[in-house]
Amino acid sequence: MDGLYKTKNHIDDVRESTAINAVSGNSGASQVDPTETADQTVIIPRGNDQFNEVIHQKGGGSMTQHSKPVVTVLTAPGEQEPPGMDAVRARADVRFACDEPTLRDTLPGTDIMMVTDFRTEALAAAWHTADKLQWIHATSAGVDALMFPDLIRGDVTVTNARGIFDRTIAEYVLCTILMFAKDFPNSIRLQMKHQWKHRDTERAEGKQVLVVGAGSIGRQIGRLVGAAGLKAHGIARKPRKEDPDFVAVHGNDDLYEQLGHADFVVIAAPLTPQTEGLFDEKAFKAMKNSARLINIGRGPIVKTDDLITALENGEIAGAGLDVFEEEPLAEDHPLWDMENVTMTAHMAGDFIGWKRALTDQFLENFDRWHKGDELFNLVDKELGYAGSK
């Protein structure tokens, strides 16, 4: 509960500061945060000028210098502080929140948010307290939980973690394709039973892979499976006959036609109102009986009950799932016991060191923000995702 501990300390400091302000006559736009040391008292006005810092030294005299911007880190309850935060503290005053009540206390005066909880609903609930917020950075590729009407309509900039997970997710997809082609799930079951059983398996080369969502993750998938000898096709808003990473990129309207040609269908799309429930009974009936579905996008893009029916009826041959409509998956969920299904716990892109990589990416963008340069990985708030490079 490291995040909770730090948040409580911060809230106590603010309350103490408010009491001192009341005694000294400071209030409203002049609210201050005092910090006592053996040598000096630092008073940082929280008015309109966020960069005006007055340092009163014992013995008289004062000087004005630039104060640090305020960064609030919103974590999941119980989540540990992200690695690399000392580098953030060197650049900014850092606060922590982990739910709606703590965010309501820390959001006033915040210039930047770093959101590590990709499922959070706290920001929408505490939004009315965001009086100075300029930029929100999500340490995830998907930003669906952050997209609520007031944020979409407002002028707060949103960025995401595009690029961090692209390669490792593509490796996961290629691994899953080869695992199905070489019948590894059945081999593992036979091994557990100590049974020696020779079988013929599929040749992966030349198989067609349909990647639904041709953004940065989808492109990396197309690149990697293409290098392995498979034929990658993409689905995107805008069709392209020529593309460096795909045999062809087809438009959204061509989805059902292309599903009928694919041996492997990979969901790499963001969760938006347009993609929620996209893979339903109609989509599964459009797929080959021999096709496998791989979902590394977002769970709600697939209607789970329709998927189970399609698997049980032999409408598709299998599914490799890393994301689910409800997470974590209930222990008694029927997907656990299906022999033509492989599952992982929303970890397709999580490599050793990924959390520090996310902080480093935030710092790179923070330095751009501080210099007034354009940020990278800008999210189109209307579309709900960052455009591909």
C-alpha angles and dihedrals in degrees: 000000000000093000092053092050093051092045092052091052090050092049091049090052091052092050091049090049091052091053092051090048091054092054094046095045097251116135145140112013090006096059110143140197111220122204118190123207133162091264109030150008115229116207118190113189113220095208131115094296104070092180098058109104121172119197115198110198121203107255094041136281132091141210135200123227139157114284124215121262116247119250120190116199113207111201133173115268109279094011116139122241110278114255117258096036092132087070089053091049089054088061104032147016103263126211129180132217131172106180143009098286095049091043091053088056097046103036098074108093093014116140099182135022126206107197117198096166103082091185096052123136093175096094094060091048094049096037094110089068094057100106101156105019114142107163139023120197118196115204090213137071093236118065099177094120091055097052109099126146100259092051093045092051095042132082098247111125119232126201131177142202097265111161099027097089102026099100098040093048089050089051089051091052094049090047091052092049092051092043091057093042092051094041094237095160090060092043090055092049090050090048091053088053093046089238123151108209124161116214138169115241136199128275108234097198112103095016115136119242120194112202110199103206117035098202125122094296092044091049092052089050091051091049095050099043089045090055088053091057101261122127111244122203124180137212117212142148091263120043120224126190092198122044132153094226103038138045083232139340113226127200124253090256090063095057099106093045092050093047088066092060100046127100091190125027115199121194108211098150126120120248109260133148086266096053100038108112092000093139103063137132091299093053094047092049088053092056127087116265086236095050126111126213121219118190119193094144116075128320099232091061085078124059099224097204091053090048092052091049091050091050094047093048094047093244087134128018102229150328135231108202131188097160132045142191090248120030129231094033113238115256092238095048112132093230090074093067100042110113094206093056129082120192140190130182103256091286106117094123101030109114127173105282097020095129093057089046089056092053091048090052090051090050091052090054091042090058089052090050092049091053092046093247124143114274122235127229092037112184120225097227094201092053094037099230144065116264119248120257 
